[in-house]
Amino acid sequence: MLSTVNLTQRYGKRVLFDKINMTMDVGKRYGLIGANGAGKSTFMKILAGELEPSDGEVQLQPGLKLGMLSQNQYAFEDFTLTDAVLYGNKKLYDAQKEKEKLYMEGDFESDEVNNRLGELEMICADEDPTYESDVKIEKLLQSLGFPVEQHGELMSSLTGGDKFKILLAQVLFLKPDVLLLDEPTNNLDMETISWLENELKRHEGTLMVISHDRHFLNGVVTHILDLDFQNIREFTGNYDEWYIAANLIAKQAETDRSKALKEKEELESFIKRFSANASKAKQATSRQKQLDKLDVQAIKLSSRRDPSIMFKPHRDIGNEILDAQNLSKSYDGETVFENLSFKVNAGDKIALIGGNGVGKTTLLKILMEEIQPDTGHMKWGQTITYSYFPQNTTDLVVGDEELPQWIQGFDVKWHIDDIRKTLGRMLFSGEEQKKKIDACSGGEKHRVMLSKMMMDAANFLVMDEPDNHLDLEAIVALGEALHNYKGGVICVSHDRELIDAFANRIIQINEDGSIIDFEGDYESFVEQHGK
């Protein structure tokens, strides 16, 4: 269905992948994984024809449709929501719009106009044989949380997250034979992610998806494509099954490598001791040949590195932590939430969940005293020091300083060596620490902010979608760090694996502004209240 032949991509001396030969089969759903910077998005863009490879080619079976999730949220500002989705099938969109224009302005006495209308009708029939495109678009938009009365509004009226949903609807509407999705769960709430999982499991063609949501990958994919060491290895199964297999392979490789290193040391020692001895020269020459054949470098472990995240509070947390009473907030006459009350107790690690737009970020900003509630009040305990990871971290981590200097700007008393060690824990090596903040990617900026939070040594963490832009290894490390943390936590996340890792209390803000305050883990919450 879709194949690559000796596909290679390099940028200067850096090679992302080299001579990739693979075939994606119909009915299979592939999860493309790899460390940040390995080239996953580049590989997918080459498959979609958006980038030219350095060498090799992509072969798509003739007559098949290929669709890729667009990342340009602002490409359709003057389109209605309905038209933006219809544009997913460009051929149908163009035919419908030309047909509408001819019916409005055309000269029906003209044979040319009538012949053209006939041609356009044939195109519409080929692309939409059941004439249900309007109904399909309406259902897609409603499933993504857009009521019917909003479908005629312009894309420019939407927030960035909602624009992304429209782009997702756009590529799903096409129903391509080969569907390529790069981070489709970004900006989606849990309910919508669950809907998307079900949609993709019904996809009849070939699917490739890049995602840092482990639960989503486990629910959707049938095969894993692991991009590592400039090559792609295929595994049958979902992410967890790959993880088990990959760890077994890694342990075996480590054993083989240790054995080979020991043999190498023994051979080198023998050659060094006896090469100058004439009576032993023959043996030494033989050992040298053995040593030349011993390729330790060929026994590769994974190139992935796991960050070491550790939050250590500088003082114990007291019994009085946070008390929020009757908080209300409205914007432009629209109520976000009303009379919201809760109290945080010692030992609480809270996952704050709910659909997009219900006010999760607004609540955190009130708790951080960045904005004031319309009514109500909140109070932190005397012993509490908090550290905050805001939703717009990528926009806030800016400047022309190098990484250590940017972090030290928050507290000049922090020793530069301690900052460097913390950055090292977040996988910034010596040279990488000299990078300018403004040159960092979204994922790197999130790792810098987590480094700063480790330096804070606070006893309460407030985090708004910290897992965005992080790779799977970093999200797992973050979950373990929050689980082991001795302080309190309030964290907004749509990543169910992350929530499962740390949360012992769930607060859900509902569409009507009310809350469900549940003592227990997320799995128990779902059993009692549903998704």
Short mmCIF file of C-alpha atoms in Angstrom, two decimals:
data_model
loop_
_atom_site.label_atom_id
_atom_site.label_comp_id
_atom_site.label_asym_id
_atom_site.label_seq_id
_atom_site.Cartn_x
_atom_site.Cartn_y
_atom_site.Cartn_z
CA MET A 1 0.00 0.00 0.00
CA LEU A 2 2.72 2.50 1.03
CA SER A 3 6.42 1.67 0.77
CA THR A 4 9.79 3.35 1.17
CA VAL A 5 12.86 2.47 -0.87
CA ASN A 6 16.26 3.39 0.59
CA LEU A 7 14.71 6.44 2.24
CA THR A 8 17.40 8.69 3.70
CA GLN A 9 17.28 12.12 5.30
CA ARG A 10 20.31 14.12 6.33
CA TYR A 11 20.95 17.71 7.33
CA GLY A 12 24.59 18.49 6.74
CA LYS A 13 26.60 15.84 8.59
CA ARG A 14 23.64 14.82 10.73
CA VAL A 15 21.77 11.75 9.47
CA LEU A 16 18.23 11.30 10.80
CA PHE A 17 17.58 7.97 9.10
CA ASP A 18 19.44 5.99 6.48
CA LYS A 19 18.18 3.64 3.74
CA ILE A 20 14.80 2.83 5.26
CA ASN A 21 13.06 0.01 3.37
CA MET A 22 9.62 -0.83 4.68
CA THR A 23 6.05 -1.48 3.58
CA MET A 24 2.94 -0.39 5.46
CA ASP A 25 0.13 -2.89 4.94
CA VAL A 26 -3.61 -2.36 4.69
CA GLY A 27 -5.48 -2.99 7.95
CA LYS A 28 -2.47 -2.27 10.15
CA ARG A 29 -2.28 0.70 12.53
CA TYR A 30 1.29 1.77 13.21
CA GLY A 31 2.60 3.81 16.12
CA LEU A 32 5.81 5.64 15.14
CA ILE A 33 7.96 6.18 18.24
CA GLY A 34 11.45 7.47 18.96
CA ALA A 35 13.26 10.00 21.11
CA ASN A 36 12.72 13.73 20.56
CA GLY A 37 14.83 14.77 17.58
CA ALA A 38 15.02 11.27 16.11
CA GLY A 39 13.14 12.40 13.00
CA LYS A 40 9.60 11.05 13.47
CA SER A 41 7.77 14.12 12.16
CA THR A 42 10.29 14.51 9.33
CA PHE A 43 9.75 10.88 8.30
CA MET A 44 5.98 11.37 8.29
CA LYS A 45 6.21 14.60 6.26
CA ILE A 46 8.31 12.77 3.66
CA LEU A 47 5.68 10.01 3.46
CA ALA A 48 3.03 12.70 2.90
CA GLY A 49 5.06 14.40 0.18
CA GLU A 50 5.50 17.58 2.22
CA LEU A 51 9.29 17.16 2.34
CA GLU A 52 11.75 15.82 -0.20
CA PRO A 53 14.10 13.11 1.12
CA SER A 54 17.85 13.40 0.67
CA ASP A 55 17.79 10.01 -1.07
CA GLY A 56 15.35 7.24 -1.84
CA GLU A 57 11.66 7.41 -2.60
CA VAL A 58 8.14 6.83 -1.29
CA GLN A 59 5.81 4.62 -3.32
CA LEU A 60 2.04 4.90 -2.89
CA GLN A 61 -0.16 2.37 -4.64
CA PRO A 62 -1.88 4.10 -7.60
CA GLY A 63 -5.44 5.28 -6.99
CA LEU A 64 -5.14 5.48 -3.21
CA LYS A 65 -5.83 8.60 -1.14
CA LEU A 66 -3.28 9.74 1.43
CA GLY A 67 -4.22 12.23 4.13
CA MET A 68 -2.05 13.86 6.79
CA LEU A 69 -3.18 15.90 9.78
CA SER A 70 -2.29 19.54 9.10
CA GLN A 71 -0.41 21.50 11.76
CA ASN A 72 -1.24 24.96 10.36
CA GLN A 73 -4.07 26.10 12.62
CA TYR A 74 -4.38 29.49 10.93
CA ALA A 75 -4.66 28.38 7.30
CA PHE A 76 -8.48 28.61 7.16
CA GLU A 77 -9.33 31.78 9.10
CA ASP A 78 -11.90 32.98 6.53
CA PHE A 79 -13.58 29.57 6.16
CA THR A 80 -16.68 28.52 8.06
CA LEU A 81 -16.20 25.46 10.26
CA THR A 82 -18.19 23.38 7.77
CA ASP A 83 -16.16 24.55 4.77
CA ALA A 84 -12.85 24.00 6.58
CA VAL A 85 -13.81 20.36 7.16
CA LEU A 86 -15.12 19.95 3.60
CA TYR A 87 -11.75 21.24 2.34
CA GLY A 88 -10.29 17.95 3.58
CA ASN A 89 -11.55 16.56 0.28
CA LYS A 90 -10.18 19.33 -1.94
CA LYS A 91 -11.64 17.83 -5.10
CA LEU A 92 -15.16 17.75 -3.64
CA TYR A 93 -14.77 21.20 -2.08
CA ASP A 94 -13.68 22.80 -5.36
CA ALA A 95 -16.48 21.08 -7.30
CA GLN A 96 -19.18 22.10 -4.80
CA LYS A 97 -18.01 25.70 -4.63
CA GLU A 98 -17.77 26.08 -8.41
CA LYS A 99 -21.18 24.49 -8.80
CA GLU A 100 -22.69 26.88 -6.24
CA LYS A 101 -21.12 29.87 -8.03
CA LEU A 102 -22.45 28.76 -11.43
CA TYR A 103 -25.97 28.29 -10.04
CA MET A 104 -25.76 31.79 -8.56
CA GLU A 105 -24.15 33.62 -11.48
CA GLY A 106 -24.16 31.29 -14.52
CA ASP A 107 -25.94 31.75 -17.83
CA PHE A 108 -28.17 28.69 -18.11
CA GLU A 109 -28.74 29.40 -21.79
CA SER A 110 -25.04 28.64 -22.34
CA ASP A 111 -24.09 25.12 -23.39
CA GLU A 112 -20.66 25.69 -21.85
CA VAL A 113 -22.16 26.44 -18.43
CA ASN A 114 -24.54 23.48 -18.59
CA ASN A 115 -21.78 21.12 -19.72
CA ARG A 116 -19.56 22.34 -16.90
CA LEU A 117 -22.36 21.82 -14.39
CA GLY A 118 -22.71 18.26 -15.64
CA GLU A 119 -18.97 17.67 -15.19
CA LEU A 120 -19.08 19.08 -11.67
CA GLU A 121 -22.07 16.90 -10.82
CA MET A 122 -20.10 13.85 -11.91
CA ILE A 123 -17.15 14.86 -9.69
CA CYS A 124 -19.48 15.36 -6.71
CA ALA A 125 -21.09 11.96 -7.35
CA ASP A 126 -17.69 10.26 -7.53
CA GLU A 127 -16.40 11.89 -4.34
CA ASP A 128 -19.69 11.79 -2.40
CA PRO A 129 -21.78 8.98 -3.94
CA THR A 130 -24.39 8.99 -1.15
CA TYR A 131 -24.68 12.81 -1.14
CA GLU A 132 -24.23 12.78 2.64
CA SER A 133 -21.16 15.00 2.98
CA ASP A 134 -23.14 17.66 4.88
CA VAL A 135 -24.46 15.08 7.34
CA LYS A 136 -21.02 13.53 7.83
CA ILE A 137 -19.45 16.92 8.50
CA GLU A 138 -22.20 17.82 10.95
CA LYS A 139 -21.69 14.56 12.89
CA LEU A 140 -17.91 15.01 12.96
CA LEU A 141 -18.17 18.55 14.30
CA GLN A 142 -20.72 17.58 16.94
CA SER A 143 -18.52 14.66 18.06
CA LEU A 144 -15.67 17.14 18.54
CA GLY A 145 -17.81 19.40 20.71
CA PHE A 146 -19.10 21.96 18.19
CA PRO A 147 -22.91 22.45 18.35
CA VAL A 148 -24.81 22.83 15.07
CA GLU A 149 -25.40 26.55 15.56
CA GLN A 150 -21.62 27.10 15.53
CA HIS A 151 -20.93 25.31 12.24
CA GLY A 152 -21.48 28.41 10.13
CA GLU A 153 -19.09 30.56 12.17
CA LEU A 154 -15.64 31.49 10.90
CA MET A 155 -12.49 29.64 11.93
CA SER A 156 -11.04 32.98 13.10
CA SER A 157 -13.54 32.92 16.00
CA LEU A 158 -12.00 29.77 17.50
CA THR A 159 -9.20 29.33 20.02
CA GLY A 160 -6.02 27.58 18.89
CA GLY A 161 -7.07 24.29 20.49
CA ASP A 162 -10.44 24.31 18.74
CA LYS A 163 -8.83 25.18 15.40
CA PHE A 164 -6.73 22.02 15.79
CA LYS A 165 -9.91 19.98 16.29
CA ILE A 166 -11.21 21.27 12.96
CA LEU A 167 -7.99 20.18 11.25
CA LEU A 168 -8.51 16.73 12.78
CA ALA A 169 -12.10 16.64 11.47
CA GLN A 170 -10.77 17.75 8.08
CA VAL A 171 -8.44 14.78 7.61
CA LEU A 172 -10.95 12.29 9.06
CA PHE A 173 -13.64 13.53 6.65
CA LEU A 174 -11.42 12.62 3.69
CA LYS A 175 -11.44 8.96 4.83
CA PRO A 176 -8.02 8.42 3.22
CA ASP A 177 -6.68 4.96 2.45
CA VAL A 178 -3.45 5.98 4.20
CA LEU A 179 -3.95 8.20 7.25
CA LEU A 180 -0.97 9.96 8.85
CA LEU A 181 -1.47 11.67 12.22
CA ASP A 182 1.22 13.63 14.09
CA GLU A 183 0.19 14.20 17.73
CA PRO A 184 -3.58 14.08 17.10
CA THR A 185 -4.46 14.14 20.82
CA ASN A 186 -2.90 17.55 21.46
CA ASN A 187 -5.57 19.97 22.76
CA LEU A 188 -8.15 17.19 23.09
CA ASP A 189 -9.91 16.39 26.36
CA MET A 190 -10.27 12.82 27.60
CA GLU A 191 -13.76 12.32 26.23
CA THR A 192 -12.70 13.44 22.75
CA ILE A 193 -9.54 11.31 22.88
CA SER A 194 -11.71 8.30 23.69
CA TRP A 195 -13.97 9.14 20.72
CA LEU A 196 -10.92 9.46 18.45
CA GLU A 197 -9.60 6.08 19.60
CA ASN A 198 -12.85 4.43 18.54
CA GLU A 199 -12.83 6.26 15.19
CA LEU A 200 -9.29 5.15 14.39
CA LYS A 201 -9.92 1.54 15.38
CA ARG A 202 -12.58 1.51 12.67
CA HIS A 203 -10.22 2.91 10.04
CA GLU A 204 -10.23 0.45 7.15
CA GLY A 205 -6.99 1.45 5.44
CA THR A 206 -3.50 2.03 6.83
CA LEU A 207 -2.77 4.30 9.77
CA MET A 208 0.46 5.78 11.12
CA VAL A 209 0.31 7.88 14.27
CA ILE A 210 2.90 9.75 16.34
CA SER A 211 1.76 10.28 19.91
CA HIS A 212 3.23 10.79 23.36
CA ASP A 213 0.01 9.47 24.92
CA ARG A 214 0.84 5.92 25.93
CA HIS A 215 -2.76 5.00 26.75
CA PHE A 216 -3.87 6.25 23.33
CA LEU A 217 -1.16 4.23 21.55
CA ASN A 218 -2.11 1.11 23.50
CA GLY A 219 -5.75 1.56 22.52
CA VAL A 220 -5.20 2.24 18.82
CA VAL A 221 -2.09 0.68 17.30
CA THR A 222 -1.47 -2.88 16.17
CA HIS A 223 2.23 -2.39 15.36
CA ILE A 224 5.09 -0.22 16.63
CA LEU A 225 7.70 1.35 14.35
CA ASP A 226 10.73 2.20 16.49
CA LEU A 227 12.96 4.90 14.95
CA ASP A 228 16.36 4.47 16.60
CA PHE A 229 19.96 4.51 15.39
CA GLN A 230 18.89 5.97 12.03
CA ASN A 231 16.79 2.87 11.31
CA ILE A 232 13.23 1.64 11.86
CA ARG A 233 12.41 -1.66 13.52
CA GLU A 234 8.88 -3.05 13.38
CA PHE A 235 7.24 -4.79 16.35
CA THR A 236 3.87 -6.51 16.38
CA GLY A 237 1.69 -5.27 19.23
CA ASN A 238 0.87 -2.06 21.07
CA TYR A 239 3.21 0.25 22.99
CA ASP A 240 3.28 -1.73 26.24
CA GLU A 241 4.02 -4.94 24.36
CA TRP A 242 6.82 -3.17 22.48
CA TYR A 243 8.18 -1.78 25.78
CA ILE A 244 8.45 -5.27 27.27
CA ALA A 245 10.10 -6.68 24.13
CA ALA A 246 12.46 -3.71 23.76
CA ASN A 247 13.62 -4.02 27.37
CA LEU A 248 14.34 -7.72 26.91
CA ILE A 249 16.33 -6.91 23.76
CA ALA A 250 18.18 -4.12 25.60
CA LYS A 251 19.11 -6.40 28.49
CA GLN A 252 20.36 -9.07 26.11
CA ALA A 253 22.35 -6.48 24.16
CA GLU A 254 23.84 -5.16 27.38
CA THR A 255 24.85 -8.69 28.40
CA ASP A 256 26.38 -9.34 24.97
CA ARG A 257 28.18 -6.01 25.03
CA SER A 258 29.58 -6.57 28.54
CA LYS A 259 30.80 -9.99 27.47
CA ALA A 260 32.39 -8.52 24.34
CA LEU A 261 34.06 -5.72 26.32
CA LYS A 262 35.53 -8.22 28.77
CA GLU A 263 36.85 -10.32 25.89
CA LYS A 264 38.28 -7.18 24.29
CA GLU A 265 40.09 -6.23 27.49
CA GLU A 266 41.54 -9.73 27.83
CA LEU A 267 42.77 -9.73 24.22
CA GLU A 268 44.30 -6.27 24.54
CA SER A 269 46.02 -7.27 27.77
CA PHE A 270 47.48 -10.41 26.16
CA ILE A 271 48.71 -8.51 23.09
CA LYS A 272 50.31 -5.85 25.27
CA ARG A 273 52.13 -8.44 27.41
CA PHE A 274 53.36 -10.75 24.67
CA SER A 275 53.67 -8.85 21.38
CA ALA A 276 57.29 -7.96 22.20
CA ASN A 277 58.09 -11.57 23.12
CA ALA A 278 59.34 -13.47 20.06
CA SER A 279 58.17 -16.85 21.38
CA LYS A 280 54.67 -15.50 21.91
CA ALA A 281 54.53 -13.35 18.76
CA LYS A 282 52.46 -15.88 16.79
CA GLN A 283 49.85 -16.08 19.55
CA ALA A 284 49.81 -12.30 19.88
CA THR A 285 49.23 -11.90 16.14
CA SER A 286 46.38 -14.41 16.31
CA ARG A 287 44.80 -12.53 19.21
CA GLN A 288 45.17 -9.26 17.35
CA LYS A 289 43.15 -10.72 14.46
CA GLN A 290 40.47 -11.78 16.94
CA LEU A 291 40.44 -8.30 18.39
CA ASP A 292 40.09 -6.73 14.94
CA LYS A 293 37.01 -8.86 14.27
CA LEU A 294 35.41 -7.95 17.60
CA ASP A 295 33.04 -5.05 16.84
CA VAL A 296 31.81 -3.88 20.22
CA GLN A 297 30.18 -0.81 18.69
CA ALA A 298 27.89 -3.01 16.59
CA ILE A 299 26.21 -4.22 19.79
CA LYS A 300 24.08 -1.14 20.32
CA LEU A 301 21.88 -0.34 23.26
CA SER A 302 18.97 2.05 22.72
CA SER A 303 19.93 5.65 21.98
CA ARG A 304 17.07 6.80 24.18
CA ARG A 305 17.93 8.40 27.48
CA ASP A 306 15.50 8.58 30.37
CA PRO A 307 15.43 11.86 32.31
CA SER A 308 15.85 11.65 36.07
CA ILE A 309 13.15 13.90 37.53
CA MET A 310 13.17 14.36 41.29
CA PHE A 311 11.26 16.98 43.26
CA LYS A 312 12.66 17.35 46.79
CA PRO A 313 10.79 19.81 49.06
CA HIS A 314 13.07 21.99 51.21
CA ARG A 315 10.63 21.70 54.14
CA ASP A 316 7.85 19.35 55.19
CA ILE A 317 4.32 20.22 54.21
CA GLY A 318 1.96 21.14 57.07
CA ASN A 319 -1.65 20.14 57.68
CA GLU A 320 -3.09 23.43 56.42
CA ILE A 321 -2.43 23.45 52.69
CA LEU A 322 -5.09 25.13 50.55
CA ASP A 323 -8.67 26.19 51.18
CA ALA A 324 -10.78 27.47 48.25
CA GLN A 325 -14.31 28.63 48.99
CA ASN A 326 -17.13 29.68 46.64
CA LEU A 327 -14.86 30.64 43.74
CA SER A 328 -16.65 32.06 40.70
CA LYS A 329 -15.30 33.45 37.46
CA SER A 330 -16.89 34.86 34.31
CA TYR A 331 -15.51 36.29 31.08
CA ASP A 332 -17.58 38.67 28.94
CA GLY A 333 -20.74 37.65 30.74
CA GLU A 334 -20.07 33.91 30.23
CA THR A 335 -19.79 31.98 33.51
CA VAL A 336 -16.78 29.66 33.63
CA PHE A 337 -17.54 28.17 37.04
CA GLU A 338 -19.58 29.28 40.04
CA ASN A 339 -19.32 28.69 43.81
CA LEU A 340 -16.51 26.18 43.40
CA SER A 341 -15.16 24.97 46.76
CA PHE A 342 -12.59 22.41 47.81
CA LYS A 343 -9.93 21.90 50.44
CA VAL A 344 -6.56 20.25 49.89
CA ASN A 345 -5.43 17.88 52.64
CA ALA A 346 -2.02 16.51 53.55
CA GLY A 347 -1.03 13.73 51.17
CA ASP A 348 -3.36 14.84 48.37
CA LYS A 349 -2.12 14.50 44.82
CA ILE A 350 -4.94 15.87 42.72
CA ALA A 351 -5.61 15.39 39.02
CA LEU A 352 -7.78 18.27 37.81
CA ILE A 353 -9.76 17.08 34.79
CA GLY A 354 -12.68 18.16 32.61
CA GLY A 355 -13.49 19.13 29.04
CA ASN A 356 -11.79 21.98 27.19
CA GLY A 357 -13.09 25.38 28.23
CA VAL A 358 -14.54 24.37 31.63
CA GLY A 359 -12.03 26.56 33.49
CA LYS A 360 -9.18 24.30 34.62
CA THR A 361 -6.47 26.77 33.61
CA THR A 362 -8.54 29.66 34.98
CA LEU A 363 -8.78 27.91 38.36
CA LEU A 364 -5.03 27.35 38.49
CA LYS A 365 -4.38 31.00 37.64
CA ILE A 366 -6.64 32.00 40.55
CA LEU A 367 -4.75 29.65 42.87
CA MET A 368 -1.48 31.19 41.65
CA GLU A 369 -2.99 34.66 42.24
CA GLU A 370 -2.40 35.63 38.61
CA ILE A 371 -6.07 36.57 38.29
CA GLN A 372 -8.74 37.36 40.86
CA PRO A 373 -12.02 35.44 41.24
CA ASP A 374 -15.26 37.38 40.81
CA THR A 375 -16.48 35.99 44.12
CA GLY A 376 -15.08 33.74 46.83
CA HIS A 377 -11.61 33.46 48.27
CA MET A 378 -8.69 31.05 48.59
CA LYS A 379 -5.91 30.75 51.15
CA TRP A 380 -2.61 28.89 51.17
CA GLY A 381 -1.24 27.43 54.43
CA GLN A 382 1.63 29.19 56.20
CA THR A 383 4.10 26.35 55.51
CA ILE A 384 3.38 26.14 51.77
CA THR A 385 5.82 27.12 49.07
CA TYR A 386 4.57 26.34 45.58
CA SER A 387 6.12 25.90 42.17
CA TYR A 388 4.04 26.47 39.04
CA PHE A 389 4.16 24.96 35.57
CA PRO A 390 1.81 27.13 33.45
CA GLN A 391 0.02 25.94 30.33
CA ASN A 392 1.82 28.52 28.17
CA THR A 393 5.28 27.50 29.35
CA THR A 394 6.60 27.41 25.77
CA ASP A 395 5.72 31.11 25.38
CA LEU A 396 7.22 32.05 28.76
CA VAL A 397 10.58 30.28 28.46
CA VAL A 398 12.21 32.96 26.31
CA GLY A 399 15.43 34.95 26.25
CA ASP A 400 18.91 35.06 24.81
CA GLU A 401 20.60 33.60 27.90
CA GLU A 402 22.13 30.16 28.03
CA LEU A 403 20.10 27.57 29.94
CA PRO A 404 21.87 27.77 33.34
CA GLN A 405 21.82 31.56 33.38
CA TRP A 406 18.11 31.65 32.53
CA ILE A 407 17.32 29.39 35.51
CA GLN A 408 19.65 31.32 37.84
CA GLY A 409 17.68 34.45 36.98
CA PHE A 410 14.91 33.17 39.27
CA ASP A 411 17.21 33.03 42.31
CA VAL A 412 20.79 34.31 42.27
CA LYS A 413 21.51 32.22 45.39
CA TRP A 414 21.18 29.01 43.38
CA HIS A 415 24.68 27.69 42.71
CA ILE A 416 25.48 27.35 39.03
CA ASP A 417 26.93 23.85 39.57
CA ASP A 418 23.64 22.67 41.13
CA ILE A 419 21.73 24.14 38.18
CA ARG A 420 24.02 22.36 35.72
CA LYS A 421 23.50 19.04 37.53
CA THR A 422 19.73 19.54 37.43
CA LEU A 423 19.84 20.31 33.72
CA GLY A 424 21.95 17.18 33.26
CA ARG A 425 19.19 15.16 34.93
CA MET A 426 16.86 16.53 32.24
CA LEU A 427 19.23 15.28 29.48
CA PHE A 428 20.99 18.56 28.70
CA SER A 429 24.64 17.55 28.34
CA GLY A 430 27.53 19.95 28.83
CA GLU A 431 27.50 21.40 25.33
CA GLU A 432 23.71 21.45 25.11
CA GLN A 433 23.57 23.65 28.21
CA LYS A 434 25.22 26.42 26.18
CA LYS A 435 22.19 26.62 23.91
CA LYS A 436 20.26 29.90 23.99
CA ILE A 437 16.78 29.67 25.49
CA ASP A 438 15.15 31.08 22.34
CA ALA A 439 16.78 28.30 20.28
CA CYS A 440 15.08 25.56 22.31
CA SER A 441 12.23 23.43 20.94
CA GLY A 442 8.90 23.11 22.76
CA GLY A 443 9.99 19.85 24.40
CA GLU A 444 13.32 21.35 25.48
CA LYS A 445 11.57 24.38 26.99
CA HIS A 446 9.36 22.06 29.03
CA ARG A 447 12.43 20.21 30.28
CA VAL A 448 14.05 23.53 31.20
CA MET A 449 10.95 24.52 33.20
CA LEU A 450 10.97 21.15 34.99
CA SER A 451 14.66 21.76 35.81
CA LYS A 452 13.73 25.15 37.28
CA MET A 453 10.96 23.52 39.34
CA MET A 454 13.41 20.98 40.73
CA MET A 455 15.61 23.89 41.82
CA ASP A 456 12.58 25.54 43.49
CA ALA A 457 12.47 22.68 46.05
CA ALA A 458 8.84 23.63 46.78
CA ASN A 459 6.52 21.49 48.87
CA PHE A 460 3.52 21.97 46.56
CA LEU A 461 3.44 21.63 42.77
CA VAL A 462 0.81 23.24 40.54
CA MET A 463 1.09 21.97 36.96
CA ASP A 464 -0.99 22.76 33.87
CA GLU A 465 -0.49 20.09 31.17
CA PRO A 466 3.25 19.59 31.83
CA ASP A 467 3.28 16.50 29.57
CA ASN A 468 2.66 18.52 26.37
CA HIS A 469 5.77 18.41 24.16
CA LEU A 470 7.41 15.71 26.30
CA ASP A 471 8.33 12.34 24.82
CA LEU A 472 7.08 9.07 26.28
CA GLU A 473 10.21 8.46 28.36
CA ALA A 474 9.96 11.91 29.96
CA ILE A 475 6.24 11.48 30.71
CA VAL A 476 6.92 8.15 32.44
CA ALA A 477 9.73 9.80 34.44
CA LEU A 478 7.42 12.69 35.40
CA GLY A 479 4.74 10.26 36.59
CA GLU A 480 7.26 8.43 38.76
CA ALA A 481 8.59 11.72 40.15
CA LEU A 482 5.10 12.91 41.13
CA HIS A 483 4.34 9.51 42.66
CA ASN A 484 7.50 9.65 44.81
CA TYR A 485 7.18 13.34 45.69
CA LYS A 486 6.65 14.05 49.41
CA GLY A 487 4.66 17.23 48.84
CA GLY A 488 1.23 18.04 47.43
CA VAL A 489 0.17 18.21 43.79
CA ILE A 490 -2.57 19.73 41.64
CA CYS A 491 -2.02 18.78 38.02
CA VAL A 492 -4.11 19.31 34.88
CA SER A 493 -3.51 16.58 32.31
CA HIS A 494 -5.36 14.64 29.61
CA ASP A 495 -2.76 11.86 29.71
CA ARG A 496 -4.42 8.94 31.49
CA GLU A 497 -1.16 7.06 32.09
CA LEU A 498 0.33 10.11 33.83
CA ILE A 499 -2.78 10.55 35.98
CA ASP A 500 -2.77 6.85 36.86
CA ALA A 501 0.87 7.18 37.97
CA PHE A 502 0.40 9.84 40.67
CA ALA A 503 -3.20 10.86 41.43
CA ASN A 504 -4.99 9.76 44.60
CA ARG A 505 -7.78 12.31 44.23
CA ILE A 506 -9.71 13.41 41.13
CA ILE A 507 -11.50 16.75 40.80
CA GLN A 508 -13.56 17.02 37.63
CA ILE A 509 -15.02 20.36 36.55
CA ASN A 510 -18.24 19.73 34.63
CA GLU A 511 -19.67 21.72 31.72
CA ASP A 512 -22.21 23.40 34.04
CA GLY A 513 -19.45 24.62 36.37
CA SER A 514 -20.15 22.07 39.11
CA ILE A 515 -17.46 19.65 40.28
CA ILE A 516 -17.07 16.00 41.15
CA ASP A 517 -14.57 15.63 44.01
CA PHE A 518 -13.48 11.99 44.18
CA GLU A 519 -11.12 10.45 46.73
CA GLY A 520 -9.27 7.67 44.93
CA ASP A 521 -7.31 6.89 41.78
CA TYR A 522 -8.42 7.56 38.21
CA GLU A 523 -9.33 3.93 37.47
CA SER A 524 -11.75 3.90 40.40
CA PHE A 525 -13.12 7.28 39.31
CA VAL A 526 -13.89 5.93 35.82
CA GLU A 527 -15.58 2.85 37.29
CA GLN A 528 -17.87 5.05 39.39
CA HIS A 529 -18.46 8.06 37.15
CA GLY A 530 -17.54 6.94 33.64
CA LYS A 531 -15.09 8.72 31.35
#
